[in-house]
Amino acid sequence: MAALVRNDSRIILHLVILPTLTGHLLTNHIQDYDCFYASVFEVERPELRSLPLAVQQKQIVVTCNYEARRRGLHKLQLIKDAKRICPDVVIVLGEDLTKFRDASKELYVLVRSFVWGGRVEKLGFDELFLDATEMIDYNTAVLNQNDLANSYFHLDRNDPTAGFSYDATRFQGSTFPAAEAASITEKEPSSLEMRLLVASHLQGHIRSKLEHEIGFTATGGISTSKMLAKLVGNVHKPNGQTTLLPPYTATANNTSNVFHFLDDHEIRKIPGIGSRIAQKLKSHITGQESVDEKITVKGVRQFPGMGPPLLDRILGGPGSVKGIGMRMWSILHGIDNSEVLEGRDVPTQISIEDSYGRLDTLESVRRELVVLSRSLIRRVRTDLLDMSDDNVPQGRWRAHPRTVRLSTRPRPPSDLGGGRTYSSNRISRSAPLPPFIFNLEENIDALAERLVRESVFSMFRKLHPEKTGWNLSLLNVAVTNMVETAGDQKQNSGRDIGKMFRQQETVLKDWTVQEPESSAEQLPGSPEIQSQSDDGWDDDEPLGNVDCPICGVSMPYFAQLAHQIYHSEQ
Ligand code: DCP
Ligand code: MG
Ligand code: MG
Protein backbone atom coordinates (compact mmCIF):
# COMPACT_ATOMS: atom_id res chain seq x y z
CA MET A 1 0.00 0.00 0.00
CA ALA A 2 3.08 2.21 -0.08
CA ALA A 3 1.97 3.38 -3.51
CA LEU A 4 -0.79 5.38 -1.87
CA VAL A 5 1.69 7.58 -0.02
CA ARG A 6 2.74 10.27 -2.40
CA ASN A 7 6.28 11.42 -2.48
CA ASP A 8 5.27 14.99 -3.01
CA SER A 9 2.51 15.29 -0.45
CA ARG A 10 1.64 18.67 0.93
CA ILE A 11 3.06 20.08 4.12
CA ILE A 12 0.65 21.12 6.78
CA LEU A 13 1.30 23.12 9.87
CA HIS A 14 -1.37 22.98 12.47
CA LEU A 15 -1.08 26.65 12.33
CA VAL A 16 -0.88 25.32 8.83
CA ILE A 17 1.50 26.45 6.19
CA LEU A 18 1.77 25.02 2.69
CA PRO A 19 4.75 25.35 0.38
CA THR A 20 4.89 23.72 -3.05
CA LEU A 21 7.14 20.91 -4.09
CA THR A 22 7.00 20.05 -7.75
CA GLY A 23 3.64 21.73 -7.93
CA HIS A 24 2.26 20.23 -4.75
CA LEU A 25 1.36 21.85 -1.51
CA LEU A 26 2.72 21.82 1.99
CA THR A 27 0.51 22.72 4.88
CA ASN A 28 1.22 24.09 8.29
CA HIS A 29 -1.22 23.80 11.08
CA ILE A 30 -1.23 26.20 13.97
CA GLN A 31 -2.79 23.59 15.95
CA ASP A 32 -4.68 24.77 18.80
CA TYR A 33 -4.72 27.48 21.41
CA ASP A 34 -3.94 26.28 24.87
CA CYS A 35 -6.91 26.12 27.28
CA PHE A 36 -8.65 28.58 25.00
CA TYR A 37 -11.61 29.82 27.03
CA ALA A 38 -9.47 30.03 30.15
CA SER A 39 -6.84 32.05 28.24
CA VAL A 40 -9.49 34.52 27.14
CA PHE A 41 -10.18 35.26 30.81
CA GLU A 42 -6.47 35.40 31.62
CA VAL A 43 -5.85 37.95 28.88
CA GLU A 44 -8.64 40.05 30.36
CA ARG A 45 -7.38 39.59 33.94
CA PRO A 46 -3.67 38.66 33.99
CA GLU A 47 -3.73 38.06 37.75
CA LEU A 48 -5.63 34.83 36.99
CA ARG A 49 -2.66 33.34 35.18
CA SER A 50 -0.97 32.01 38.29
CA LEU A 51 -4.19 30.66 39.83
CA PRO A 52 -6.02 27.41 39.07
CA LEU A 53 -8.81 28.64 36.80
CA ALA A 54 -11.84 26.72 35.54
CA VAL A 55 -14.48 27.89 33.07
CA GLN A 56 -17.99 26.78 33.92
CA GLN A 57 -20.92 26.05 31.61
CA LYS A 58 -23.88 24.59 33.43
CA GLN A 59 -22.47 22.15 35.98
CA ILE A 60 -19.29 21.34 34.12
CA VAL A 61 -15.79 22.64 33.68
CA VAL A 62 -15.58 23.15 29.91
CA THR A 63 -11.91 23.92 30.20
CA CYS A 64 -9.34 24.89 32.80
CA ASN A 65 -5.91 26.47 32.67
CA TYR A 66 -2.72 24.44 32.97
CA GLU A 67 -2.23 25.44 36.61
CA ALA A 68 -5.58 23.79 37.33
CA ARG A 69 -4.58 20.77 35.24
CA ARG A 70 -1.41 20.43 37.28
CA ARG A 71 -3.65 20.16 40.30
CA GLY A 72 -5.69 17.37 38.82
CA LEU A 73 -8.54 19.16 37.04
CA HIS A 74 -9.45 18.41 33.46
CA LYS A 75 -11.84 19.37 30.69
CA LEU A 76 -15.48 18.24 30.91
CA GLN A 77 -15.38 17.55 34.62
CA LEU A 78 -18.21 18.18 37.04
CA ILE A 79 -17.86 21.47 38.92
CA LYS A 80 -18.47 19.67 42.19
CA ASP A 81 -15.62 17.24 41.48
CA ALA A 82 -13.34 20.11 40.51
CA LYS A 83 -14.09 21.88 43.80
CA ARG A 84 -13.44 18.73 45.76
CA ILE A 85 -10.11 18.05 44.06
CA CYS A 86 -8.93 21.65 44.12
CA PRO A 87 -10.83 23.69 46.74
CA ASP A 88 -9.14 26.96 45.81
CA VAL A 89 -10.06 26.72 42.13
CA VAL A 90 -11.25 30.04 40.69
CA ILE A 91 -14.41 29.48 38.70
CA VAL A 92 -15.57 31.87 35.98
CA LEU A 93 -18.78 31.58 34.03
CA GLY A 94 -18.30 30.94 30.32
CA GLU A 95 -21.83 30.62 29.05
CA ASP A 96 -21.85 33.77 27.00
CA LEU A 97 -19.65 32.94 24.04
CA THR A 98 -19.23 36.48 22.77
CA LYS A 99 -15.77 37.06 24.18
CA PHE A 100 -14.48 33.70 22.91
CA ARG A 101 -15.86 34.38 19.47
CA ASP A 102 -14.28 37.84 19.44
CA ALA A 103 -10.88 36.54 20.59
CA SER A 104 -11.03 33.77 18.02
CA LYS A 105 -11.70 36.30 15.29
CA GLU A 106 -8.91 38.60 16.42
CA LEU A 107 -6.42 35.71 16.40
CA TYR A 108 -7.63 34.56 13.01
CA VAL A 109 -7.23 38.03 11.52
CA LEU A 110 -3.68 38.29 12.85
CA VAL A 111 -2.67 34.86 11.53
CA ARG A 112 -4.27 35.50 8.18
CA SER A 113 -2.32 38.71 7.80
CA PHE A 114 0.86 36.60 7.60
CA VAL A 115 -0.18 34.03 5.05
CA TRP A 116 0.16 34.84 1.36
CA GLY A 117 -3.04 34.10 -0.46
CA GLY A 118 -4.97 34.13 2.84
CA ARG A 119 -5.33 30.37 2.98
CA VAL A 120 -6.18 30.07 6.62
CA GLU A 121 -8.99 27.80 7.63
CA LYS A 122 -10.68 27.80 11.00
CA LEU A 123 -11.68 24.61 12.70
CA GLY A 124 -13.85 25.55 15.61
CA PHE A 125 -12.92 28.49 17.80
CA ASP A 126 -9.39 27.54 18.56
CA GLU A 127 -7.76 25.74 15.66
CA LEU A 128 -6.38 26.99 12.38
CA PHE A 129 -4.82 25.42 9.33
CA LEU A 130 -2.48 27.60 7.31
CA ASP A 131 -1.41 26.86 3.80
CA ALA A 132 1.96 28.53 3.49
CA THR A 133 3.09 26.81 0.33
CA GLU A 134 3.70 30.01 -1.55
CA MET A 135 5.66 31.67 1.24
CA ILE A 136 7.77 28.60 1.88
CA ASP A 137 8.58 28.14 -1.80
CA TYR A 138 9.68 31.72 -2.06
CA ASN A 139 11.75 31.54 1.09
CA THR A 140 13.46 28.27 0.27
CA ALA A 141 14.34 29.64 -3.18
CA VAL A 142 16.12 32.68 -1.70
CA LEU A 143 18.17 30.71 0.85
CA ASN A 144 21.87 31.31 0.71
CA GLN A 145 23.37 27.83 0.84
CA ASN A 146 26.70 29.22 2.02
CA ASP A 147 25.33 30.90 5.07
CA LEU A 148 22.20 29.06 6.16
CA ALA A 149 22.74 29.99 9.81
CA ASN A 150 22.06 33.64 8.98
CA SER A 151 18.95 33.33 6.89
CA TYR A 152 16.19 35.88 6.55
CA PHE A 153 12.53 34.94 6.23
CA HIS A 154 10.65 37.28 3.91
CA LEU A 155 7.12 37.96 5.03
CA ASP A 156 6.46 40.29 2.12
CA ARG A 157 7.71 39.83 -1.43
CA ASN A 158 7.56 43.55 -2.08
CA ASP A 159 9.12 44.79 1.11
CA PRO A 160 12.54 43.30 1.78
CA THR A 161 12.60 44.77 5.27
CA ALA A 162 9.50 42.84 6.40
CA GLY A 163 10.62 39.55 7.88
CA PHE A 164 12.81 37.98 10.52
CA SER A 165 16.25 36.40 10.84
CA TYR A 166 16.55 32.72 11.53
CA ASP A 167 18.97 29.82 11.56
CA ALA A 168 18.15 27.53 8.62
CA THR A 169 20.51 24.83 9.80
CA ARG A 170 18.04 23.68 12.43
CA PHE A 171 14.36 23.15 12.97
CA GLN A 172 12.41 25.52 15.15
CA GLY A 173 10.76 23.62 17.99
CA SER A 174 10.57 19.86 18.28
CA THR A 175 10.48 17.17 15.64
CA PHE A 176 9.05 13.71 15.34
CA PRO A 177 11.05 11.52 15.65
CA ALA A 178 12.85 13.60 18.23
CA ALA A 179 16.28 14.59 16.97
CA GLU A 180 19.00 15.67 19.42
CA ALA A 181 19.77 18.95 17.75
CA ALA A 182 16.97 18.72 15.17
CA SER A 183 19.31 19.96 12.51
CA ILE A 184 19.04 19.66 8.77
CA THR A 185 20.68 16.80 6.90
CA GLU A 186 19.38 17.50 3.41
CA LYS A 187 20.33 20.94 2.11
CA GLU A 188 18.59 20.86 -1.28
CA PRO A 189 16.21 23.88 -1.07
CA SER A 190 13.33 22.07 -2.73
CA SER A 191 13.65 19.00 -0.54
CA LEU A 192 10.75 18.21 1.69
CA GLU A 193 13.03 18.42 4.71
CA MET A 194 14.21 21.94 3.89
CA ARG A 195 10.70 23.14 3.19
CA LEU A 196 9.44 21.73 6.45
CA LEU A 197 12.37 23.33 8.27
CA VAL A 198 11.65 26.76 6.82
CA ALA A 199 7.95 26.27 7.61
CA SER A 200 8.84 25.45 11.23
CA HIS A 201 10.42 28.91 11.56
CA LEU A 202 7.37 30.61 10.15
CA GLN A 203 5.24 28.65 12.58
CA GLY A 204 7.47 29.75 15.47
CA HIS A 205 7.29 33.37 14.35
CA ILE A 206 3.50 33.41 14.10
CA ARG A 207 3.11 31.67 17.45
CA SER A 208 5.34 34.22 19.11
CA LYS A 209 3.32 37.08 17.57
CA LEU A 210 0.12 35.55 18.90
CA GLU A 211 1.68 35.29 22.31
CA HIS A 212 3.27 38.72 22.50
CA GLU A 213 0.72 40.79 20.62
CA ILE A 214 -2.52 39.21 21.79
CA GLY A 215 -1.48 37.09 24.75
CA PHE A 216 -2.37 33.56 23.64
CA THR A 217 -0.07 30.59 23.47
CA ALA A 218 -0.76 28.00 20.81
CA THR A 219 0.46 24.58 19.88
CA GLY A 220 1.55 23.88 16.32
CA GLY A 221 2.12 20.98 13.97
CA ILE A 222 3.97 21.04 10.65
CA SER A 223 3.48 18.45 7.94
CA THR A 224 2.03 17.84 4.49
CA SER A 225 -1.63 17.36 5.24
CA LYS A 226 -4.18 18.67 7.63
CA MET A 227 -4.52 15.33 9.30
CA LEU A 228 -0.80 14.83 9.90
CA ALA A 229 -0.18 18.43 10.93
CA LYS A 230 -3.02 18.26 13.43
CA LEU A 231 -1.93 14.96 14.90
CA VAL A 232 1.75 15.80 15.11
CA GLY A 233 0.88 19.08 16.80
CA ASN A 234 -0.45 17.12 19.76
CA VAL A 235 2.99 15.75 20.53
CA HIS A 236 4.19 18.80 22.46
CA LYS A 237 1.32 20.57 24.11
CA PRO A 238 0.93 23.20 25.52
CA ASN A 239 2.95 25.98 23.95
CA GLY A 240 5.08 23.81 21.69
CA GLN A 241 5.36 22.84 18.05
CA THR A 242 6.38 19.67 16.28
CA THR A 243 7.45 18.97 12.71
CA LEU A 244 6.89 15.52 11.25
CA LEU A 245 10.26 14.72 9.68
CA PRO A 246 10.72 12.96 6.33
CA PRO A 247 10.92 10.36 4.93
CA TYR A 248 7.17 10.21 4.33
CA THR A 249 7.50 7.14 2.15
CA ALA A 250 9.24 3.90 2.89
CA THR A 251 12.45 3.17 0.99
CA ALA A 252 14.66 0.11 0.92
CA ASN A 253 16.68 1.46 3.86
CA ASN A 254 14.17 3.54 5.77
CA THR A 255 10.73 3.11 7.14
CA SER A 256 8.25 5.90 6.58
CA ASN A 257 8.00 8.36 9.44
CA VAL A 258 4.31 8.71 8.62
CA PHE A 259 3.74 5.06 9.52
CA HIS A 260 6.16 5.29 12.42
CA PHE A 261 4.16 8.21 13.78
CA LEU A 262 0.65 6.98 13.05
CA ASP A 263 1.00 3.33 13.81
CA ASP A 264 0.81 3.49 17.59
CA HIS A 265 -2.15 5.85 17.58
CA GLU A 266 -5.35 4.45 18.89
CA ILE A 267 -7.70 4.48 15.88
CA ARG A 268 -10.26 6.64 17.66
CA LYS A 269 -7.67 9.45 17.89
CA ILE A 270 -7.44 9.81 14.12
CA PRO A 271 -9.50 12.68 12.69
CA GLY A 272 -12.16 11.12 10.53
CA ILE A 273 -12.53 8.00 12.67
CA GLY A 274 -15.40 8.59 15.02
CA SER A 275 -16.63 6.34 17.80
CA ARG A 276 -18.99 4.34 15.59
CA ILE A 277 -16.39 3.56 13.00
CA ALA A 278 -13.85 2.76 15.70
CA GLN A 279 -16.35 0.44 17.36
CA LYS A 280 -17.10 -1.43 14.13
CA LEU A 281 -13.41 -1.84 13.38
CA LYS A 282 -12.71 -3.06 16.89
CA SER A 283 -15.55 -5.59 16.81
CA HIS A 284 -14.34 -6.96 13.52
CA ILE A 285 -10.77 -7.27 14.66
CA THR A 286 -11.45 -8.78 18.06
CA GLY A 287 -14.52 -10.73 17.00
CA GLN A 288 -16.43 -9.37 19.98
CA GLU A 289 -19.46 -7.12 20.07
CA SER A 290 -18.31 -4.52 22.54
CA VAL A 291 -14.67 -4.03 23.20
CA ASP A 292 -12.83 -1.66 25.47
CA GLU A 293 -9.47 -2.76 24.22
CA LYS A 294 -7.47 -0.13 22.36
CA ILE A 295 -6.87 -0.93 18.71
CA THR A 296 -4.10 0.88 16.90
CA VAL A 297 -3.79 2.10 13.33
CA LYS A 298 -1.19 -0.55 12.72
CA GLY A 299 -3.45 -3.24 14.16
CA VAL A 300 -6.18 -2.37 11.69
CA ARG A 301 -3.96 -1.82 8.69
CA GLN A 302 -2.07 -5.07 9.15
CA PHE A 303 -5.12 -7.20 9.96
CA PRO A 304 -5.24 -10.15 7.55
CA GLY A 305 -7.25 -9.37 4.44
CA MET A 306 -7.57 -5.68 5.34
CA GLY A 307 -8.09 -3.32 2.42
CA PRO A 308 -10.77 -1.13 0.86
CA PRO A 309 -13.17 -4.02 0.04
CA LEU A 310 -13.07 -5.42 3.57
CA LEU A 311 -13.40 -1.93 5.05
CA ASP A 312 -16.41 -1.38 2.79
CA ARG A 313 -17.96 -4.55 4.16
CA ILE A 314 -17.22 -3.64 7.78
CA LEU A 315 -18.28 -0.02 7.58
CA GLY A 316 -20.81 -0.04 4.74
CA GLY A 317 -24.52 -0.39 5.22
CA PRO A 318 -27.44 1.97 5.61
CA GLY A 319 -26.40 5.56 6.10
CA SER A 320 -22.74 5.02 5.33
CA VAL A 321 -20.86 7.10 2.85
CA LYS A 322 -20.05 5.80 -0.61
CA GLY A 323 -16.41 4.91 -0.98
CA ILE A 324 -15.89 4.70 2.75
CA GLY A 325 -13.58 1.68 2.43
CA MET A 326 -11.14 3.50 0.20
CA ARG A 327 -11.29 6.61 2.31
CA MET A 328 -10.60 4.71 5.52
CA TRP A 329 -7.79 2.83 3.85
CA SER A 330 -6.21 6.14 2.89
CA ILE A 331 -6.63 7.54 6.39
CA LEU A 332 -4.94 4.44 7.83
CA HIS A 333 -1.99 5.28 5.56
CA GLY A 334 -1.85 8.89 6.67
CA ILE A 335 -3.26 10.21 3.42
CA ASP A 336 -5.50 13.22 3.54
CA ASN A 337 -5.80 15.25 0.37
CA SER A 338 -8.22 17.83 1.69
CA GLU A 339 -7.23 21.38 0.93
CA VAL A 340 -6.84 24.25 3.31
CA LEU A 341 -9.51 26.58 2.11
CA GLU A 342 -9.69 30.29 2.35
CA GLY A 343 -12.03 31.35 5.11
CA ARG A 344 -15.26 33.08 4.28
CA ASP A 345 -15.68 36.60 5.44
CA VAL A 346 -19.40 36.15 5.65
CA PRO A 347 -21.16 33.39 7.57
CA THR A 348 -23.96 31.45 5.90
CA GLN A 349 -26.30 32.33 8.73
CA ILE A 350 -26.23 33.96 12.13
CA SER A 351 -28.32 32.59 14.90
CA ILE A 352 -28.74 33.17 18.59
CA GLU A 353 -30.46 30.87 20.99
CA ASP A 354 -31.07 30.18 24.62
CA SER A 355 -32.40 27.20 26.45
CA TYR A 356 -34.85 27.49 29.30
CA GLY A 357 -35.93 25.53 32.31
CA ARG A 358 -39.48 26.74 31.89
CA LEU A 359 -40.99 29.08 29.32
CA ASP A 360 -44.76 28.87 29.17
CA THR A 361 -46.35 32.30 28.97
CA LEU A 362 -46.73 34.61 26.01
CA GLU A 363 -45.29 37.53 27.93
CA SER A 364 -42.14 35.64 28.93
CA VAL A 365 -41.71 34.45 25.35
CA ARG A 366 -42.03 37.99 24.03
CA ARG A 367 -39.47 39.25 26.54
CA GLU A 368 -36.99 36.52 25.65
CA LEU A 369 -37.48 37.09 21.94
CA VAL A 370 -36.52 40.74 22.43
CA VAL A 371 -33.40 39.70 24.36
CA LEU A 372 -32.40 37.25 21.62
CA SER A 373 -33.18 39.72 18.82
CA ARG A 374 -31.00 42.32 20.50
CA SER A 375 -28.03 39.92 20.52
CA LEU A 376 -28.83 38.88 16.99
CA ILE A 377 -28.82 42.43 15.64
CA ARG A 378 -25.58 43.15 17.49
CA ARG A 379 -24.02 40.06 15.91
CA VAL A 380 -25.37 40.94 12.49
CA ARG A 381 -23.65 44.30 12.77
CA THR A 382 -20.38 42.80 14.04
CA ASP A 383 -20.21 40.08 11.45
CA LEU A 384 -21.60 41.77 8.37
CA LEU A 385 -20.52 45.38 8.57
CA ASP A 386 -17.14 46.49 7.36
CA MET A 387 -14.97 47.58 10.25
CA SER A 388 -12.46 50.36 10.18
CA ASP A 389 -9.01 49.68 11.63
CA ASP A 390 -10.11 50.74 15.09
CA ASN A 391 -13.09 48.38 15.00
CA VAL A 392 -15.68 51.09 14.41
CA PRO A 393 -18.47 49.93 12.09
CA GLN A 394 -18.42 51.61 8.71
CA GLY A 395 -21.65 52.06 6.81
CA ARG A 396 -21.03 49.30 4.25
CA TRP A 397 -22.75 45.94 4.57
CA ARG A 398 -20.78 42.99 3.23
CA ALA A 399 -23.91 40.88 2.97
CA HIS A 400 -27.63 41.10 3.60
CA PRO A 401 -29.53 38.17 5.04
CA ARG A 402 -32.95 37.96 3.42
CA THR A 403 -34.78 35.64 5.80
CA VAL A 404 -35.54 35.55 9.48
CA ARG A 405 -36.23 32.20 11.12
CA LEU A 406 -37.69 31.37 14.48
CA SER A 407 -37.22 27.92 15.96
CA THR A 408 -38.59 26.55 19.19
CA ARG A 409 -38.28 23.29 20.97
CA PRO A 410 -41.38 22.32 22.87
CA ARG A 411 -40.75 20.28 25.97
CA PRO A 412 -42.61 16.98 25.84
CA PRO A 413 -45.09 16.26 28.63
CA SER A 414 -43.22 14.83 31.61
CA ASP A 415 -45.68 11.96 32.12
CA LEU A 416 -44.42 9.98 29.15
CA GLY A 417 -43.52 6.46 30.29
CA GLY A 418 -40.13 6.55 31.93
CA GLY A 419 -39.33 9.85 30.28
CA ARG A 420 -36.48 8.34 28.28
CA THR A 421 -37.58 7.21 24.92
CA TYR A 422 -39.21 10.30 23.51
CA SER A 423 -37.37 12.77 21.46
CA SER A 424 -38.42 16.29 20.93
CA ASN A 425 -37.21 18.27 17.97
CA ARG A 426 -37.13 21.83 16.95
CA ILE A 427 -39.90 23.31 14.90
CA SER A 428 -39.38 26.47 12.90
CA ARG A 429 -40.89 29.08 10.64
CA SER A 430 -39.26 31.55 8.30
CA ALA A 431 -40.31 34.91 6.86
CA PRO A 432 -38.69 37.70 4.83
CA LEU A 433 -36.37 39.75 7.03
CA PRO A 434 -37.71 43.31 7.37
CA PRO A 435 -35.06 45.63 5.87
CA PHE A 436 -35.30 48.12 8.74
CA ILE A 437 -32.90 46.01 10.78
CA PHE A 438 -30.07 47.34 8.58
CA ASN A 439 -30.80 50.87 9.74
CA LEU A 440 -27.66 52.03 11.55
CA GLU A 441 -29.23 55.27 12.80
CA GLU A 442 -31.66 53.41 15.01
CA ASN A 443 -30.45 51.96 18.30
CA ILE A 444 -30.34 48.22 18.74
CA ASP A 445 -32.90 48.04 21.57
CA ALA A 446 -35.51 49.83 19.48
CA LEU A 447 -34.77 47.67 16.44
CA ALA A 448 -35.10 44.50 18.49
CA GLU A 449 -38.46 45.58 19.94
CA ARG A 450 -39.71 46.41 16.47
CA LEU A 451 -38.45 43.15 14.94
CA VAL A 452 -40.30 41.15 17.57
CA ARG A 453 -43.44 43.26 17.29
CA GLU A 454 -43.66 43.28 13.52
CA SER A 455 -42.28 39.89 12.63
CA VAL A 456 -40.93 37.37 15.11
CA PHE A 457 -43.81 37.37 17.56
CA SER A 458 -46.39 36.67 14.85
CA MET A 459 -44.20 33.82 13.62
CA PHE A 460 -44.29 32.50 17.15
CA ARG A 461 -48.09 32.65 17.23
CA LYS A 462 -48.23 30.68 14.02
CA LEU A 463 -45.93 28.02 15.43
CA HIS A 464 -47.88 27.86 18.68
CA PRO A 465 -51.45 29.01 17.99
CA GLU A 466 -52.65 28.00 21.47
CA LYS A 467 -52.31 30.77 24.04
CA THR A 468 -51.14 28.40 26.75
CA GLY A 469 -50.47 24.73 27.29
CA TRP A 470 -47.01 24.67 25.78
CA ASN A 471 -43.72 24.77 27.59
CA LEU A 472 -40.59 25.54 25.62
CA SER A 473 -37.06 24.47 26.35
CA LEU A 474 -35.43 26.52 23.62
CA LEU A 475 -35.83 29.58 21.43
CA ASN A 476 -33.63 30.38 18.47
CA VAL A 477 -33.78 33.45 16.24
CA ALA A 478 -31.70 33.40 13.09
CA VAL A 479 -31.06 35.33 9.92
CA THR A 480 -30.33 33.18 6.89
CA ASN A 481 -30.31 33.29 3.10
CA MET A 482 -27.23 35.50 3.05
CA VAL A 483 -26.76 37.54 -0.10
CA GLU A 484 -23.22 38.85 -0.39
CA THR A 485 -22.59 42.33 -1.64
CA ALA A 486 -21.23 42.19 -5.20
CA GLY A 487 -17.45 42.11 -5.50
CA ASP A 488 -16.96 40.58 -2.10
CA GLN A 489 -17.38 36.95 -2.99
CA LYS A 490 -14.92 34.69 -1.21
CA GLN A 491 -14.29 31.06 -1.72
CA ASN A 492 -16.51 28.87 0.37
CA SER A 493 -15.25 28.02 3.78
CA GLY A 494 -13.48 24.72 3.95
CA ARG A 495 -14.10 22.42 6.81
CA ASP A 496 -12.88 19.23 5.33
CA ILE A 497 -12.01 17.51 8.53
CA GLY A 498 -15.27 18.65 10.04
CA LYS A 499 -17.09 17.43 6.95
CA MET A 500 -15.24 14.17 7.10
CA PHE A 501 -16.45 13.64 10.64
CA ARG A 502 -19.95 14.36 9.60
CA GLN A 503 -20.00 12.12 6.60
CA GLN A 504 -18.31 9.22 8.19
CA GLU A 505 -20.39 9.28 11.26
CA THR A 506 -23.27 9.34 8.76
CA VAL A 507 -25.80 12.06 8.97
CA LEU A 508 -26.50 11.47 12.62
CA LYS A 509 -28.57 14.31 13.78
CA ASP A 510 -29.68 12.69 16.98
CA TRP A 511 -27.71 12.16 20.09
CA THR A 512 -27.67 8.53 20.96
CA VAL A 513 -28.52 7.64 24.48
CA GLN A 514 -26.02 5.11 25.73
CA GLU A 515 -26.85 4.44 29.32
CA PRO A 516 -30.10 6.01 30.30
CA GLU A 517 -30.25 6.39 34.02
CA SER A 518 -32.64 8.50 36.07
CA SER A 519 -36.00 9.61 34.76
CA ALA A 520 -36.79 12.95 33.20
CA GLU A 521 -34.70 15.49 35.01
CA GLN A 522 -34.97 19.04 33.80
CA LEU A 523 -31.96 21.18 33.36
CA PRO A 524 -32.05 23.94 35.92
CA GLY A 525 -31.80 27.63 35.36
CA SER A 526 -33.39 29.95 32.91
CA PRO A 527 -32.28 31.28 30.55
CA GLU A 528 -29.20 29.22 30.05
CA ILE A 529 -26.36 29.19 27.61
CA GLN A 530 -26.39 31.61 24.75
CA SER A 531 -25.17 30.04 21.61
CA GLN A 532 -24.82 30.39 17.92
CA SER A 533 -26.19 27.30 16.28
CA ASP A 534 -25.32 27.31 12.63
CA ASP A 535 -26.13 23.69 12.12
CA GLY A 536 -29.79 23.93 13.02
CA TRP A 537 -29.52 20.58 14.68
CA ASP A 538 -32.66 18.84 15.70
CA ASP A 539 -31.43 17.91 19.08
CA ASP A 540 -32.98 15.76 21.68
CA GLU A 541 -32.60 16.20 25.35
CA PRO A 542 -31.40 12.75 26.20
CA LEU A 543 -30.69 11.41 29.61
CA GLY A 544 -27.78 9.39 30.85
CA ASN A 545 -24.58 9.34 28.86
CA VAL A 546 -24.65 10.63 25.32
CA ASP A 547 -22.41 10.16 22.34
CA CYS A 548 -21.59 13.22 20.25
CA PRO A 549 -22.62 12.43 16.68
CA ILE A 550 -19.78 14.53 15.31
CA CYS A 551 -16.70 13.62 17.28
CA GLY A 552 -18.04 10.61 19.12
CA VAL A 553 -16.96 11.71 22.57
CA SER A 554 -19.15 10.28 25.30
CA MET A 555 -20.33 12.63 28.00
CA PRO A 556 -22.98 13.05 30.67
CA TYR A 557 -26.21 14.43 29.27
CA PHE A 558 -25.79 17.76 31.04
CA ALA A 559 -22.58 18.41 29.10
CA GLN A 560 -24.31 17.94 25.81
CA LEU A 561 -25.50 21.48 25.26
CA ALA A 562 -22.09 22.98 25.97
CA HIS A 563 -20.49 20.46 23.70
CA GLN A 564 -23.00 21.03 20.97
CA ILE A 565 -22.37 24.75 21.14
CA TYR A 566 -18.69 23.99 20.76
CA HIS A 567 -19.31 22.17 17.48
CA SER A 568 -21.92 24.57 16.23
CA GLU A 569 -19.27 27.29 16.15
CA GLN A 570 -17.09 25.35 13.78
N1 DCP B 1 -14.97 23.41 24.37
C1 DCP B 1 -16.28 23.19 24.75
N2 DCP B 1 -16.77 21.92 24.83
C2 DCP B 1 -15.97 20.88 24.56
C3 DCP B 1 -14.64 21.09 24.14
C4 DCP B 1 -14.17 22.38 24.05
O1 DCP B 1 -17.00 24.17 25.01
N3 DCP B 1 -16.44 19.66 24.64
C5 DCP B 1 -14.46 24.79 24.29
C6 DCP B 1 -13.65 25.15 25.50
C7 DCP B 1 -12.24 25.17 25.03
C8 DCP B 1 -12.36 25.44 23.55
O2 DCP B 1 -13.62 24.93 23.16
O3 DCP B 1 -11.49 26.18 25.69
C9 DCP B 1 -11.26 24.77 22.74
O4 DCP B 1 -11.29 23.36 22.88
P1 DCP B 1 -9.99 22.49 23.08
O5 DCP B 1 -10.41 21.08 23.04
O6 DCP B 1 -8.91 22.94 22.16
O7 DCP B 1 -9.59 22.78 24.60
P2 DCP B 1 -8.69 23.90 25.24
O8 DCP B 1 -8.17 24.86 24.22
O9 DCP B 1 -9.48 24.52 26.34
O10 DCP B 1 -7.52 23.09 25.92
P3 DCP B 1 -6.20 22.49 25.26
O11 DCP B 1 -5.09 23.28 25.84
O12 DCP B 1 -6.21 21.07 25.71
O13 DCP B 1 -6.34 22.65 23.77
MG1 MG C 1 -9.05 22.71 19.99
MG1 MG D 1 -7.19 24.21 22.54
PDB file of C-alpha atoms and ligand atoms in Angstrom, residues 32 126-127 566, ligand 2:
ATOM      1  CA  ASP A  32      -4.682  24.767  18.799  1.00  0.00           C
ATOM      2  CA  ASP A 126      -9.391  27.539  18.562  1.00  0.00           C
ATOM      3  CA  GLU A 127      -7.755  25.735  15.663  1.00  0.00           C
ATOM      4  CA  TYR A 566     -18.693  23.992  20.756  1.00  0.00           C
TER       5      TYR A 566
HETATM    6 MG    MG B   2      -9.052  22.708  19.989  1.00  0.00          MG
END
